[in-house]
């Protein structure tokens, strides 16, 4: 139990499907993040939410739509994805954004395959 | 533009020996540095951190060294154990909340293999 739970762990979807990834943290953190990990690439930050407000969108295509209804939950809505979007999507949380206390606690990831 | 670089994609060490993982950064505004460990099919887990006011931080078998003038940090694992075999990511951030420095910048990772 990492304190950050992601569902589903695996997802296969067609390019016309709409699906969502869910993340929940039980650590009392105030910041939540979506990262993408593709093969042989560094972790790519996608979105940051701090106290439910989006503070960073790292030029992510609009086919990825985040939602943060409260500090404990984060969603990533997926629509008309491309095969190159297949990757491991990692959710993370931290007590604060950046600096001491900014240590990220990651979930186990959602492995997405787009056919 | 990679602001955090791990130039060695892999490292192989015999059990009981020291593992030294290296990381370089380019942004002099970074002042907080972290190491994460990742096993296959799992998310990264936080291992150890160091702020720029220190040059060394130790936690059991793990020690992180920071050389600010060289913009270089290293993670030492001693003695290395087979269970340490994983990908190690170096990350850096700044204290400026609300700025892009408040986010973590990750290196590409180094695959450590510890053999018996």
PDB file of C-alpha atoms in Angstrom:
ATOM      1  CA  UNK A   1       0.000   0.000   0.000  1.00  0.00           C
ATOM      2  CA  UNK A   2       1.758   3.115  -1.224  1.00  0.00           C
ATOM      3  CA  UNK A   3      -0.858   5.640  -0.162  1.00  0.00           C
ATOM      4  CA  UNK A   4      -1.472   6.524  -3.795  1.00  0.00           C
ATOM      5  CA  UNK A   5      -3.840   4.188  -5.608  1.00  0.00           C
ATOM      6  CA  UNK A   6      -4.358   4.130  -9.353  1.00  0.00           C
ATOM      7  CA  UNK A   7      -7.076   2.339 -11.284  1.00  0.00           C
ATOM      8  CA  UNK A   8      -7.186   0.600 -13.625  1.00  0.00           C
ATOM      9  CA  UNK A   9      -3.690  -0.921 -13.578  1.00  0.00           C
ATOM     10  CA  UNK A  10      -4.036  -1.939 -17.214  1.00  0.00           C
ATOM     11  CA  UNK A  11      -6.203  -0.459 -19.937  1.00  0.00           C
ATOM     12  CA  UNK A  12      -6.531  -1.321 -23.607  1.00  0.00           C
ATOM     13  CA  UNK A  13      -8.568   1.046 -25.730  1.00  0.00           C
ATOM     14  CA  UNK A  14      -9.285   1.812 -29.339  1.00  0.00           C
ATOM     15  CA  UNK A  15      -8.597   5.208 -30.828  1.00  0.00           C
ATOM     16  CA  UNK A  16     -12.273   6.193 -30.741  1.00  0.00           C
ATOM     17  CA  UNK A  17     -12.938   5.135 -27.159  1.00  0.00           C
ATOM     18  CA  UNK A  18     -13.380   7.375 -24.152  1.00  0.00           C
ATOM     19  CA  UNK A  19     -11.906   6.140 -20.902  1.00  0.00           C
ATOM     20  CA  UNK A  20     -10.666   7.589 -17.632  1.00  0.00           C
ATOM     21  CA  UNK A  21      -7.788   6.897 -15.297  1.00  0.00           C
ATOM     22  CA  UNK A  22      -8.373   7.431 -11.603  1.00  0.00           C
ATOM     23  CA  UNK A  23      -5.969   8.322  -8.829  1.00  0.00           C
ATOM     24  CA  UNK A  24      -6.641   8.581  -5.115  1.00  0.00           C
ATOM     25  CA  UNK A  25      -4.237   9.546  -2.361  1.00  0.00           C
ATOM     26  CA  UNK A  26      -4.688   8.898   1.351  1.00  0.00           C
ATOM     27  CA  UNK A  27      -1.666  10.881   2.516  1.00  0.00           C
ATOM     28  CA  UNK A  28      -3.238  14.257   3.206  1.00  0.00           C
ATOM     29  CA  UNK A  29      -1.202  15.827   0.412  1.00  0.00           C
ATOM     30  CA  UNK A  30      -2.136  19.044  -1.316  1.00  0.00           C
ATOM     31  CA  UNK A  31      -0.526  18.599  -4.724  1.00  0.00           C
ATOM     32  CA  UNK A  32      -1.242  15.906  -7.303  1.00  0.00           C
ATOM     33  CA  UNK A  33       0.458  15.144 -10.581  1.00  0.00           C
ATOM     34  CA  UNK A  34       0.125  13.122 -13.757  1.00  0.00           C
ATOM     35  CA  UNK A  35       3.329  11.827 -15.334  1.00  0.00           C
ATOM     36  CA  UNK A  36       3.824   9.821 -18.503  1.00  0.00           C
ATOM     37  CA  UNK A  37       6.569   7.256 -18.856  1.00  0.00           C
ATOM     38  CA  UNK A  38       7.330   5.993 -22.351  1.00  0.00           C
ATOM     39  CA  UNK A  39      10.028   3.489 -23.175  1.00  0.00           C
ATOM     40  CA  UNK A  40      13.558   4.936 -23.005  1.00  0.00           C
ATOM     41  CA  UNK A  41      12.349   8.437 -22.166  1.00  0.00           C
ATOM     42  CA  UNK A  42      12.542  10.377 -18.926  1.00  0.00           C
ATOM     43  CA  UNK A  43       9.429  10.811 -16.848  1.00  0.00           C
ATOM     44  CA  UNK A  44       7.341  13.504 -18.518  1.00  0.00           C
ATOM     45  CA  UNK A  45       5.289  15.789 -16.343  1.00  0.00           C
ATOM     46  CA  UNK A  46       1.807  16.300 -17.789  1.00  0.00           C
ATOM     47  CA  UNK A  47      -0.286  18.176 -15.243  1.00  0.00           C
ATOM     48  CA  UNK A  48       0.023  19.563 -11.737  1.00  0.00           C
ATOM     49  CA  UNK A  49      -2.775  20.426  -9.347  1.00  0.00           C
ATOM     50  CA  UNK A  50      -2.142  22.323  -6.141  1.00  0.00           C
ATOM     51  CA  UNK A  51      -5.074  22.645  -3.731  1.00  0.00           C
ATOM     52  CA  UNK A  52      -7.389  21.489  -6.566  1.00  0.00           C
ATOM     53  CA  UNK A  53      -6.217  24.231  -8.911  1.00  0.00           C
ATOM     54  CA  UNK A  54      -4.279  23.355 -12.039  1.00  0.00           C
ATOM     55  CA  UNK A  55      -0.886  25.017 -11.781  1.00  0.00           C
ATOM     56  CA  UNK A  56       0.819  23.399 -14.716  1.00  0.00           C
ATOM     57  CA  UNK A  57      -0.119  21.976 -18.088  1.00  0.00           C
ATOM     58  CA  UNK A  58       3.042  20.852 -19.814  1.00  0.00           C
ATOM     59  CA  UNK A  59       1.760  21.404 -23.375  1.00  0.00           C
ATOM     60  CA  UNK A  60      -0.315  18.248 -23.231  1.00  0.00           C
ATOM     61  CA  UNK A  61      -2.653  17.573 -26.202  1.00  0.00           C
ATOM     62  CA  UNK A  62      -6.321  18.226 -25.520  1.00  0.00           C
ATOM     63  CA  UNK A  63      -7.167  14.558 -25.985  1.00  0.00           C
ATOM     64  CA  UNK A  64      -5.915  14.262 -22.382  1.00  0.00           C
ATOM     65  CA  UNK A  65      -8.215  16.081 -19.999  1.00  0.00           C
ATOM     66  CA  UNK A  66      -7.456  16.162 -16.268  1.00  0.00           C
ATOM     67  CA  UNK A  67      -9.942  16.670 -13.488  1.00  0.00           C
ATOM     68  CA  UNK A  68      -9.259  17.288  -9.807  1.00  0.00           C
ATOM     69  CA  UNK A  69     -12.508  17.439  -7.807  1.00  0.00           C
ATOM     70  CA  UNK A  70     -10.670  17.586  -4.471  1.00  0.00           C
ATOM     71  CA  UNK A  71      -7.142  17.278  -3.087  1.00  0.00           C
ATOM     72  CA  UNK A  72      -7.488  13.500  -2.732  1.00  0.00           C
ATOM     73  CA  UNK A  73      -8.700  12.578  -6.200  1.00  0.00           C
ATOM     74  CA  UNK A  74      -7.331  13.107  -9.666  1.00  0.00           C
ATOM     75  CA  UNK A  75      -8.647  11.845 -12.977  1.00  0.00           C
ATOM     76  CA  UNK A  76      -7.250  11.732 -16.470  1.00  0.00           C
ATOM     77  CA  UNK A  77      -9.954  11.562 -19.113  1.00  0.00           C
ATOM     78  CA  UNK A  78      -8.842  10.024 -22.397  1.00  0.00           C
ATOM     79  CA  UNK A  79     -10.499  10.619 -25.760  1.00  0.00           C
ATOM     80  CA  UNK A  80      -9.466   9.796 -29.349  1.00  0.00           C
ATOM     81  CA  UNK A  81      -5.989   8.756 -28.350  1.00  0.00           C
ATOM     82  CA  UNK A  82      -3.251   7.725 -30.751  1.00  0.00           C
ATOM     83  CA  UNK A  83      -1.142   4.545 -30.619  1.00  0.00           C
ATOM     84  CA  UNK A  84       1.878   6.655 -29.629  1.00  0.00           C
ATOM     85  CA  UNK A  85       0.009   7.577 -26.435  1.00  0.00           C
ATOM     86  CA  UNK A  86       0.548   4.018 -25.216  1.00  0.00           C
ATOM     87  CA  UNK A  87       2.640   4.347 -22.076  1.00  0.00           C
ATOM     88  CA  UNK A  88       2.680   3.997 -18.305  1.00  0.00           C
ATOM     89  CA  UNK A  89       0.729   6.850 -16.721  1.00  0.00           C
ATOM     90  CA  UNK A  90       1.824   7.612 -13.211  1.00  0.00           C
ATOM     91  CA  UNK A  91      -0.053   9.608 -10.634  1.00  0.00           C
ATOM     92  CA  UNK A  92       1.839  11.205  -7.773  1.00  0.00           C
ATOM     93  CA  UNK A  93       1.130  13.430  -4.809  1.00  0.00           C
ATOM     94  CA  UNK A  94       3.193  15.622  -2.507  1.00  0.00           C
ATOM     95  CA  UNK A  95       2.562  17.669   0.607  1.00  0.00           C
ATOM     96  CA  UNK A  96       3.555  20.832  -1.205  1.00  0.00           C
ATOM     97  CA  UNK A  97       4.685  21.658  -4.715  1.00  0.00           C
ATOM     98  CA  UNK A  98       8.470  21.886  -4.834  1.00  0.00           C
ATOM     99  CA  UNK A  99      11.271  22.049  -2.279  1.00  0.00           C
ATOM    100  CA  UNK A 100      11.289  20.273   1.068  1.00  0.00           C
ATOM    101  CA  UNK A 101       7.987  18.512   1.400  1.00  0.00           C
ATOM    102  CA  UNK A 102       7.781  18.299  -2.363  1.00  0.00           C
ATOM    103  CA  UNK A 103       8.870  14.682  -2.412  1.00  0.00           C
ATOM    104  CA  UNK A 104       6.570  12.844  -4.746  1.00  0.00           C
ATOM    105  CA  UNK A 105       4.811   9.674  -3.735  1.00  0.00           C
ATOM    106  CA  UNK A 106       3.853   7.698  -6.804  1.00  0.00           C
ATOM    107  CA  UNK A 107       1.107   5.239  -7.502  1.00  0.00           C
ATOM    108  CA  UNK A 108       1.878   1.998  -9.281  1.00  0.00           C
ATOM    109  CA  UNK A 109       0.802   3.370 -12.616  1.00  0.00           C
ATOM    110  CA  UNK A 110      -1.802   2.599 -15.249  1.00  0.00           C
ATOM    111  CA  UNK A 111      -0.403   0.799 -18.268  1.00  0.00           C
ATOM    112  CA  UNK A 112      -2.293   2.123 -21.295  1.00  0.00           C
ATOM    113  CA  UNK A 113      -2.294   0.454 -24.695  1.00  0.00           C
ATOM    114  CA  UNK A 114      -3.986   2.245 -27.581  1.00  0.00           C
ATOM    115  CA  UNK A 115      -4.826   0.031 -30.537  1.00  0.00           C
TER     116      UNK A 115
ATOM    117  CA  UNK B   1      16.324  20.435 -23.060  1.00  0.00           C
ATOM    118  CA  UNK B   2      17.326  18.047 -20.295  1.00  0.00           C
ATOM    119  CA  UNK B   3      18.105  19.919 -17.133  1.00  0.00           C
ATOM    120  CA  UNK B   4      18.869  16.742 -15.198  1.00  0.00           C
ATOM    121  CA  UNK B   5      21.138  14.205 -16.834  1.00  0.00           C
ATOM    122  CA  UNK B   6      22.056  10.668 -15.956  1.00  0.00           C
ATOM    123  CA  UNK B   7      24.649   9.787 -18.529  1.00  0.00           C
ATOM    124  CA  UNK B   8      25.010   6.117 -17.625  1.00  0.00           C
ATOM    125  CA  UNK B   9      21.965   4.124 -18.701  1.00  0.00           C
ATOM    126  CA  UNK B  10      23.177   1.057 -16.826  1.00  0.00           C
ATOM    127  CA  UNK B  11      25.530  -0.043 -14.070  1.00  0.00           C
ATOM    128  CA  UNK B  12      26.473  -3.570 -13.036  1.00  0.00           C
ATOM    129  CA  UNK B  13      27.994  -4.229  -9.591  1.00  0.00           C
ATOM    130  CA  UNK B  14      28.850  -7.322  -7.617  1.00  0.00           C
ATOM    131  CA  UNK B  15      26.975  -7.952  -4.377  1.00  0.00           C
ATOM    132  CA  UNK B  16      28.753  -6.437  -1.385  1.00  0.00           C
ATOM    133  CA  UNK B  17      30.548  -3.800  -3.438  1.00  0.00           C
ATOM    134  CA  UNK B  18      29.744  -0.124  -3.677  1.00  0.00           C
ATOM    135  CA  UNK B  19      27.340   1.175  -6.332  1.00  0.00           C
ATOM    136  CA  UNK B  20      27.851   4.775  -7.407  1.00  0.00           C
ATOM    137  CA  UNK B  21      25.148   6.392  -9.506  1.00  0.00           C
ATOM    138  CA  UNK B  22      25.839   9.806 -10.972  1.00  0.00           C
ATOM    139  CA  UNK B  23      23.677  12.739 -11.932  1.00  0.00           C
ATOM    140  CA  UNK B  24      24.428  16.164 -13.399  1.00  0.00           C
ATOM    141  CA  UNK B  25      22.191  19.201 -13.609  1.00  0.00           C
ATOM    142  CA  UNK B  26      22.374  22.423 -15.538  1.00  0.00           C
ATOM    143  CA  UNK B  27      20.061  24.836 -13.722  1.00  0.00           C
ATOM    144  CA  UNK B  28      21.860  26.652 -10.905  1.00  0.00           C
ATOM    145  CA  UNK B  29      18.469  27.550  -9.389  1.00  0.00           C
ATOM    146  CA  UNK B  30      17.864  23.960  -8.364  1.00  0.00           C
ATOM    147  CA  UNK B  31      18.307  23.598  -4.652  1.00  0.00           C
ATOM    148  CA  UNK B  32      16.624  20.350  -3.722  1.00  0.00           C
ATOM    149  CA  UNK B  33      17.607  16.976  -5.095  1.00  0.00           C
ATOM    150  CA  UNK B  34      16.057  13.551  -4.801  1.00  0.00           C
ATOM    151  CA  UNK B  35      16.677   9.962  -5.796  1.00  0.00           C
ATOM    152  CA  UNK B  36      13.897   7.579  -6.699  1.00  0.00           C
ATOM    153  CA  UNK B  37      14.030   3.840  -7.212  1.00  0.00           C
ATOM    154  CA  UNK B  38      11.751   1.998  -9.603  1.00  0.00           C
ATOM    155  CA  UNK B  39      11.078  -1.702  -9.981  1.00  0.00           C
ATOM    156  CA  UNK B  40       9.420  -3.012 -13.156  1.00  0.00           C
ATOM    157  CA  UNK B  41       5.619  -2.594 -13.237  1.00  0.00           C
ATOM    158  CA  UNK B  42       5.699  -0.343 -10.174  1.00  0.00           C
ATOM    159  CA  UNK B  43       5.742   3.403  -9.652  1.00  0.00           C
ATOM    160  CA  UNK B  44       8.958   5.081  -8.494  1.00  0.00           C
ATOM    161  CA  UNK B  45       9.515   5.210  -4.752  1.00  0.00           C
ATOM    162  CA  UNK B  46      11.296   8.010  -2.959  1.00  0.00           C
ATOM    163  CA  UNK B  47      14.699   6.945  -1.664  1.00  0.00           C
ATOM    164  CA  UNK B  48      16.684   9.888  -0.306  1.00  0.00           C
ATOM    165  CA  UNK B  49      16.979  13.637  -0.752  1.00  0.00           C
ATOM    166  CA  UNK B  50      19.408  16.468  -0.109  1.00  0.00           C
ATOM    167  CA  UNK B  51      19.024  20.224  -0.017  1.00  0.00           C
ATOM    168  CA  UNK B  52      21.655  22.587  -1.315  1.00  0.00           C
ATOM    169  CA  UNK B  53      22.670  23.685   2.179  1.00  0.00           C
ATOM    170  CA  UNK B  54      24.236  20.258   2.679  1.00  0.00           C
ATOM    171  CA  UNK B  55      26.842  18.325   0.754  1.00  0.00           C
ATOM    172  CA  UNK B  56      26.046  14.905   2.157  1.00  0.00           C
ATOM    173  CA  UNK B  57      23.020  13.047   3.442  1.00  0.00           C
ATOM    174  CA  UNK B  58      23.119   9.495   4.698  1.00  0.00           C
ATOM    175  CA  UNK B  59      20.345   6.996   5.336  1.00  0.00           C
ATOM    176  CA  UNK B  60      21.484   3.485   6.142  1.00  0.00           C
ATOM    177  CA  UNK B  61      23.237   1.993   3.128  1.00  0.00           C
ATOM    178  CA  UNK B  62      22.385   5.006   0.974  1.00  0.00           C
ATOM    179  CA  UNK B  63      24.370   8.243   0.864  1.00  0.00           C
ATOM    180  CA  UNK B  64      23.829  11.146  -1.474  1.00  0.00           C
ATOM    181  CA  UNK B  65      26.656  13.597  -2.159  1.00  0.00           C
ATOM    182  CA  UNK B  66      26.128  17.035  -3.665  1.00  0.00           C
ATOM    183  CA  UNK B  67      28.821  19.095  -5.377  1.00  0.00           C
ATOM    184  CA  UNK B  68      27.186  22.413  -6.133  1.00  0.00           C
ATOM    185  CA  UNK B  69      30.133  23.943  -7.907  1.00  0.00           C
ATOM    186  CA  UNK B  70      30.208  21.026 -10.327  1.00  0.00           C
ATOM    187  CA  UNK B  71      26.415  20.761 -10.443  1.00  0.00           C
ATOM    188  CA  UNK B  72      26.816  17.091  -9.718  1.00  0.00           C
ATOM    189  CA  UNK B  73      25.301  14.647  -7.309  1.00  0.00           C
ATOM    190  CA  UNK B  74      25.863  10.998  -6.701  1.00  0.00           C
ATOM    191  CA  UNK B  75      24.148   8.172  -4.875  1.00  0.00           C
ATOM    192  CA  UNK B  76      26.325   5.629  -3.111  1.00  0.00           C
ATOM    193  CA  UNK B  77      24.917   2.278  -2.072  1.00  0.00           C
ATOM    194  CA  UNK B  78      27.132   0.209   0.165  1.00  0.00           C
ATOM    195  CA  UNK B  79      27.085  -2.695   0.465  1.00  0.00           C
ATOM    196  CA  UNK B  80      25.055  -3.362  -2.668  1.00  0.00           C
ATOM    197  CA  UNK B  81      22.476  -6.141  -2.519  1.00  0.00           C
ATOM    198  CA  UNK B  82      20.670  -8.027  -5.303  1.00  0.00           C
ATOM    199  CA  UNK B  83      17.394  -6.451  -4.124  1.00  0.00           C
ATOM    200  CA  UNK B  84      18.838  -3.060  -5.035  1.00  0.00           C
ATOM    201  CA  UNK B  85      18.590  -4.004  -8.718  1.00  0.00           C
ATOM    202  CA  UNK B  86      16.204  -1.394 -10.136  1.00  0.00           C
ATOM    203  CA  UNK B  87      16.122   1.801 -12.167  1.00  0.00           C
ATOM    204  CA  UNK B  88      17.324   4.822 -10.198  1.00  0.00           C
ATOM    205  CA  UNK B  89      16.056   8.270 -11.138  1.00  0.00           C
ATOM    206  CA  UNK B  90      17.681  11.499 -10.106  1.00  0.00           C
ATOM    207  CA  UNK B  91      15.374  14.528  -9.729  1.00  0.00           C
ATOM    208  CA  UNK B  92      15.790  18.209  -8.920  1.00  0.00           C
ATOM    209  CA  UNK B  93      13.582  21.147  -8.041  1.00  0.00           C
ATOM    210  CA  UNK B  94      13.709  24.705  -6.759  1.00  0.00           C
ATOM    211  CA  UNK B  95      11.993  26.284  -3.756  1.00  0.00           C
ATOM    212  CA  UNK B  96      10.029  28.753  -5.849  1.00  0.00           C
ATOM    213  CA  UNK B  97       6.504  27.571  -5.430  1.00  0.00           C
ATOM    214  CA  UNK B  98       4.255  28.614  -8.236  1.00  0.00           C
ATOM    215  CA  UNK B  99       7.116  28.732 -10.691  1.00  0.00           C
ATOM    216  CA  UNK B 100       8.191  25.949 -12.970  1.00  0.00           C
ATOM    217  CA  UNK B 101      11.106  25.362 -10.615  1.00  0.00           C
ATOM    218  CA  UNK B 102       8.596  24.047  -8.093  1.00  0.00           C
ATOM    219  CA  UNK B 103       8.181  20.933 -10.186  1.00  0.00           C
ATOM    220  CA  UNK B 104      10.527  18.001 -10.206  1.00  0.00           C
ATOM    221  CA  UNK B 105      12.789  17.517 -13.192  1.00  0.00           C
ATOM    222  CA  UNK B 106      13.799  13.900 -13.690  1.00  0.00           C
ATOM    223  CA  UNK B 107      16.776  12.294 -15.360  1.00  0.00           C
ATOM    224  CA  UNK B 108      16.325   9.341 -17.717  1.00  0.00           C
ATOM    225  CA  UNK B 109      17.320   6.837 -15.071  1.00  0.00           C
ATOM    226  CA  UNK B 110      20.142   4.334 -14.562  1.00  0.00           C
ATOM    227  CA  UNK B 111      19.453   0.609 -14.480  1.00  0.00           C
ATOM    228  CA  UNK B 112      21.444  -0.888 -11.603  1.00  0.00           C
ATOM    229  CA  UNK B 113      22.061  -4.623 -11.627  1.00  0.00           C
ATOM    230  CA  UNK B 114      23.618  -6.201  -8.564  1.00  0.00           C
ATOM    231  CA  UNK B 115      24.856  -9.724  -9.220  1.00  0.00           C
ATOM    232  CA  UNK B 116      25.738 -12.348  -6.605  1.00  0.00           C
TER     233      UNK B 116
END
